[in-house]
mmCIF file of C-alpha atoms in Angstrom:
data_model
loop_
_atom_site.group_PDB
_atom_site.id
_atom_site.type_symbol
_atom_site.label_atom_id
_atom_site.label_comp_id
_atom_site.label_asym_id
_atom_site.label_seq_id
_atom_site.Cartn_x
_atom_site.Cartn_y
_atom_site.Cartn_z
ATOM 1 C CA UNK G 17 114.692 127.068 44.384
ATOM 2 C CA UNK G 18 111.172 127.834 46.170
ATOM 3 C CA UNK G 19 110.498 130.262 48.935
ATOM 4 C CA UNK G 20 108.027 130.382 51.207
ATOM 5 C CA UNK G 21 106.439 131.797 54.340
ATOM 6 C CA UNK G 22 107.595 129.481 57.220
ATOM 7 C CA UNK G 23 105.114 127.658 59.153
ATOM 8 C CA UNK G 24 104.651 126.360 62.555
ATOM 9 C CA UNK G 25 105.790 122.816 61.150
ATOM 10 C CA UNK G 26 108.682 124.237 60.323
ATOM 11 C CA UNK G 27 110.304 125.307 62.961
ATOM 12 C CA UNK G 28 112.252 122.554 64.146
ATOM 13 C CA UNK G 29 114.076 122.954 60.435
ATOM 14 C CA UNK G 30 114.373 126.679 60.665
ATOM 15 C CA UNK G 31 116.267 126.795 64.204
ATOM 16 C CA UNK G 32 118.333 123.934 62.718
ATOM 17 C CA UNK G 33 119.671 126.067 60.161
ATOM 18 C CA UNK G 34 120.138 129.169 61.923
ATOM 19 C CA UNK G 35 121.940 126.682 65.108
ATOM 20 C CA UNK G 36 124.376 125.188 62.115
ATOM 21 C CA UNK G 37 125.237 128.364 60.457
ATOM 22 C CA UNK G 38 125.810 130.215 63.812
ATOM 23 C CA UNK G 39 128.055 127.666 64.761
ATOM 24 C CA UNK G 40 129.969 128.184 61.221
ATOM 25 C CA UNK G 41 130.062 131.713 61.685
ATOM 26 C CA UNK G 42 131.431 131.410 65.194
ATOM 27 C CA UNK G 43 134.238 129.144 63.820
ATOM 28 C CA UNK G 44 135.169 131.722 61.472
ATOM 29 C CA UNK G 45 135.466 134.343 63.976
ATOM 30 C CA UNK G 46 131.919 136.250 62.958
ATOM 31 C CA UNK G 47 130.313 136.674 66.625
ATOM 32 C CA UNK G 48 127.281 138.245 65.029
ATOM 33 C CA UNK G 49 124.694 135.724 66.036
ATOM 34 C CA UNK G 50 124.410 133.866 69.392
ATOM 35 C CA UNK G 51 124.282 130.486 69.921
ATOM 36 C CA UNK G 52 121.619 128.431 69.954
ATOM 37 C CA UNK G 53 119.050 130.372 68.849
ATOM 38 C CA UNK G 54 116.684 130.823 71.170
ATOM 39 C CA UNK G 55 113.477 128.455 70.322
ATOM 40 C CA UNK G 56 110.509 130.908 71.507
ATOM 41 C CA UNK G 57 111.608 133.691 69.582
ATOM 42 C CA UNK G 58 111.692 132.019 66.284
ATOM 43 C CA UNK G 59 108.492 130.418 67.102
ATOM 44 C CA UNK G 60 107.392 133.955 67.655
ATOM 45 C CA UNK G 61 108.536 135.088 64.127
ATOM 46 C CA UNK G 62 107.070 132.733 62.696
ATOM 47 C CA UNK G 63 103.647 133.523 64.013
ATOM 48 C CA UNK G 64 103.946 136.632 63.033
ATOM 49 C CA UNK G 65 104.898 135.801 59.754
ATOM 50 C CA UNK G 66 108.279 137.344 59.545
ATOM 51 C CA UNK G 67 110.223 133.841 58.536
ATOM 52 C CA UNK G 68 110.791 132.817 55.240
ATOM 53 C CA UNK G 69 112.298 129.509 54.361
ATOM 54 C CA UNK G 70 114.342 128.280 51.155
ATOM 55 C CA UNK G 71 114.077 124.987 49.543
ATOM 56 C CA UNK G 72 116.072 123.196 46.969
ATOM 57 C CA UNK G 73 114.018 120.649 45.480
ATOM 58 C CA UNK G 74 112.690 119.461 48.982
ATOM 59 C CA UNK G 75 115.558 120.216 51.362
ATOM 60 C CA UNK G 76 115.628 123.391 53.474
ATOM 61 C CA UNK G 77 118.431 125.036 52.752
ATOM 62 C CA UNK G 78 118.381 128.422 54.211
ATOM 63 C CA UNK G 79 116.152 130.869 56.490
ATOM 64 C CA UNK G 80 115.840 134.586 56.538
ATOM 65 C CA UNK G 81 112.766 136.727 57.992
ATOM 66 C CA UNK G 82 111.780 140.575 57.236
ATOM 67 C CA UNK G 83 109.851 142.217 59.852
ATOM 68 C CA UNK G 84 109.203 145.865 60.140
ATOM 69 C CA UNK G 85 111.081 148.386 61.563
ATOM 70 C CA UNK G 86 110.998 151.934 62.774
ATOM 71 C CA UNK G 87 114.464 152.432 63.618
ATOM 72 C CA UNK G 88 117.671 150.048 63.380
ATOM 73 C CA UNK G 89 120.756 150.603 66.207
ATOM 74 C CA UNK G 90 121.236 154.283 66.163
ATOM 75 C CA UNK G 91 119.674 154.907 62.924
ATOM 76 C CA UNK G 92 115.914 156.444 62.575
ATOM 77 C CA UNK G 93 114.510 155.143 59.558
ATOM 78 C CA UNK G 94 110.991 155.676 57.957
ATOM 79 C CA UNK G 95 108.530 153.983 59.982
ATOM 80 C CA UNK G 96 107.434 151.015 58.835
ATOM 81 C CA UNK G 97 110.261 149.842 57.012
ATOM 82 C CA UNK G 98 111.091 146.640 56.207
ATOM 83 C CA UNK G 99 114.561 144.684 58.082
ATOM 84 C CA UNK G 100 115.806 142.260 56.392
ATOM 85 C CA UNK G 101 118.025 139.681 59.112
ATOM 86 C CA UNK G 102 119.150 136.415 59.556
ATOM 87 C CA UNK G 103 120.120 135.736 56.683
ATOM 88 C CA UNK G 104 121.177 131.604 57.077
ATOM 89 C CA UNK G 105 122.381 130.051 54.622
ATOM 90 C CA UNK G 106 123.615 126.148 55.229
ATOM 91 C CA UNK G 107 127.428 126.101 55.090
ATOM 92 C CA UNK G 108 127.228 123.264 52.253
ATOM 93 C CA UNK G 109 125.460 125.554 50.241
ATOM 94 C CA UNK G 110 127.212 129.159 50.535
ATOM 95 C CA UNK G 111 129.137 130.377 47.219
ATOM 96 C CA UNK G 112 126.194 129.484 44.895
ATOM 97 C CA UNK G 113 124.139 132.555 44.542
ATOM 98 C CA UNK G 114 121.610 131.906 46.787
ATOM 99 C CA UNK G 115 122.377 135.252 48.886
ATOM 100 C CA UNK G 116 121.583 136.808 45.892
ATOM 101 C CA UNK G 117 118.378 134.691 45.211
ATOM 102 C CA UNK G 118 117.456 135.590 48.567
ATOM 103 C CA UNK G 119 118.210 139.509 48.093
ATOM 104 C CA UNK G 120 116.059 139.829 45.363
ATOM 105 C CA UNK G 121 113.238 138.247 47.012
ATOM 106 C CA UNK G 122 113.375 140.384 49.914
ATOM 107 C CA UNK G 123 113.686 143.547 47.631
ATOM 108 C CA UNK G 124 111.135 142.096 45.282
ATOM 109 C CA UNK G 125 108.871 141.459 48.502
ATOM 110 C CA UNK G 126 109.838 145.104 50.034
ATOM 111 C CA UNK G 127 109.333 147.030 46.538
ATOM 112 C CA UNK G 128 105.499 145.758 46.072
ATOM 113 C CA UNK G 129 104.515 146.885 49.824
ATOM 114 C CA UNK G 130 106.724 150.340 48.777
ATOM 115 C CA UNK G 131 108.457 149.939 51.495
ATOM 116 C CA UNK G 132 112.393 150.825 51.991
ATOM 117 C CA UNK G 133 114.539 147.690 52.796
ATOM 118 C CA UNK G 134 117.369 147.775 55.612
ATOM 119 C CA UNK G 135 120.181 145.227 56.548
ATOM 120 C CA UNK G 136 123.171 144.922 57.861
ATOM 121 C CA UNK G 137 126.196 142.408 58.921
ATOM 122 C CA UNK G 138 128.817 142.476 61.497
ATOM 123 C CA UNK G 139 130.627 145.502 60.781
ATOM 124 C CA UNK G 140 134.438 143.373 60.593
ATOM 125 C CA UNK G 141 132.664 140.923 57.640
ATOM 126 C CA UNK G 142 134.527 142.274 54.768
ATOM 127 C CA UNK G 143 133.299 139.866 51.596
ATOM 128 C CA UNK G 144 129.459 140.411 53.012
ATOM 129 C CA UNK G 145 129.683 143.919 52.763
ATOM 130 C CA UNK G 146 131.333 144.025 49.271
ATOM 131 C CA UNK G 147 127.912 141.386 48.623
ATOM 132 C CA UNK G 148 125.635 144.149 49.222
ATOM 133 C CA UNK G 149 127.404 146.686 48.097
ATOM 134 C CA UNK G 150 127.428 145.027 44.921
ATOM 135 C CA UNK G 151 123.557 143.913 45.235
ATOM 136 C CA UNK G 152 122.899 147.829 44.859
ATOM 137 C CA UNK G 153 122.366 148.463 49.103
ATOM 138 C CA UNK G 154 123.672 151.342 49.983
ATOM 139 C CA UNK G 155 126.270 151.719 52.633
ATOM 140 C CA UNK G 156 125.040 154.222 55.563
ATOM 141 C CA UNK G 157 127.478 153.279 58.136
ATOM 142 C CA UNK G 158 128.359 151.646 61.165
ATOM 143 C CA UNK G 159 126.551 151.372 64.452
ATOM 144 C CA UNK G 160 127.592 150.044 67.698
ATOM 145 C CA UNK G 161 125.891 147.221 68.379
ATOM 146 C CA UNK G 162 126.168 144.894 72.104
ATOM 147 C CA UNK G 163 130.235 145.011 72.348
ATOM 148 C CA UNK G 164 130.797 145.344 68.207
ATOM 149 C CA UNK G 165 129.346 147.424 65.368
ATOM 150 C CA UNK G 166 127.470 146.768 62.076
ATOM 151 C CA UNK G 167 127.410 148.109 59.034
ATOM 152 C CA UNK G 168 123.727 149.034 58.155
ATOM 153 C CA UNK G 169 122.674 149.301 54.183
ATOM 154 C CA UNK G 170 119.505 150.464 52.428
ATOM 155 C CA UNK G 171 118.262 150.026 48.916
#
């Protein structure tokens, strides 16, 4: 597994993903994420070096970014924190650790700017929250969020 800062050449693989697992999610019954992504604000992130992209061998195979944050729903946090979200994983390659390779980059990546790490999930996910919970984030609750809540966690 390598992961890297995306780049503009990138992008067309990085909406890709996010567009395939959004669909998945949707088909599950997980209305977290909209769908499709919206183009210009991933192009965004990337320029401002928030996207990170996950290869194995040569094939993307998942997307996440980190950007910072002062405050997250209804929660202050510490300003300049560090939000981890969307977190996209291809369907084809969920249930084989790579959340968790993915979770320790991000707190690996958090911990050397000393910087707290946030995420959260769709409140009604059940086996995502028991993920974190069990990656060491700690549960501070949930937050109304559009027209459903998420459960925000810290580590």
């Amino acid at each position: 597994m390598k992961i890297r800062r995306a780049e503009m050449i990138d992008l067309d693989e990085v909406v890709d993903i996010l567009n395939r697992v959004a669909q998945n999610l949707q088909e599950k019954g997980i209305h977290q994420w909209d769908y499709p992504w919206e183009r210009d604000k991933i192009e965004k992130e990337i320029k401002s070096d928030q996207a990170f992209i996950l290869f194995n061998d040569k094939k993307a195979i998942g997307t996440f970014f980190i950007r910072e944050i002062d405050g997250l729903s209804e929660l202050a946090v510490p300003p300049q924190s560090n939000y981890l979200n969307k977190i996209a994983i291809l369907p084809e390659y969920q249930g084989k650790n790579i959340g968790a390779i993915i979770i320790d980059y991000a707190c690996s990546f958090s911990h050397k700017l000393n910087k707290t790490l946030y995420l959260d999930c769709w409140a009604g996910n059940d086996k995502l929250k028991a993920f974190y919970a069990g990656h060491g984030f700690n549960y501070l609750g949930d937050f109304p969020e559009d027209d459903y809540y998420i459960s925000v966690y810290q580590k």
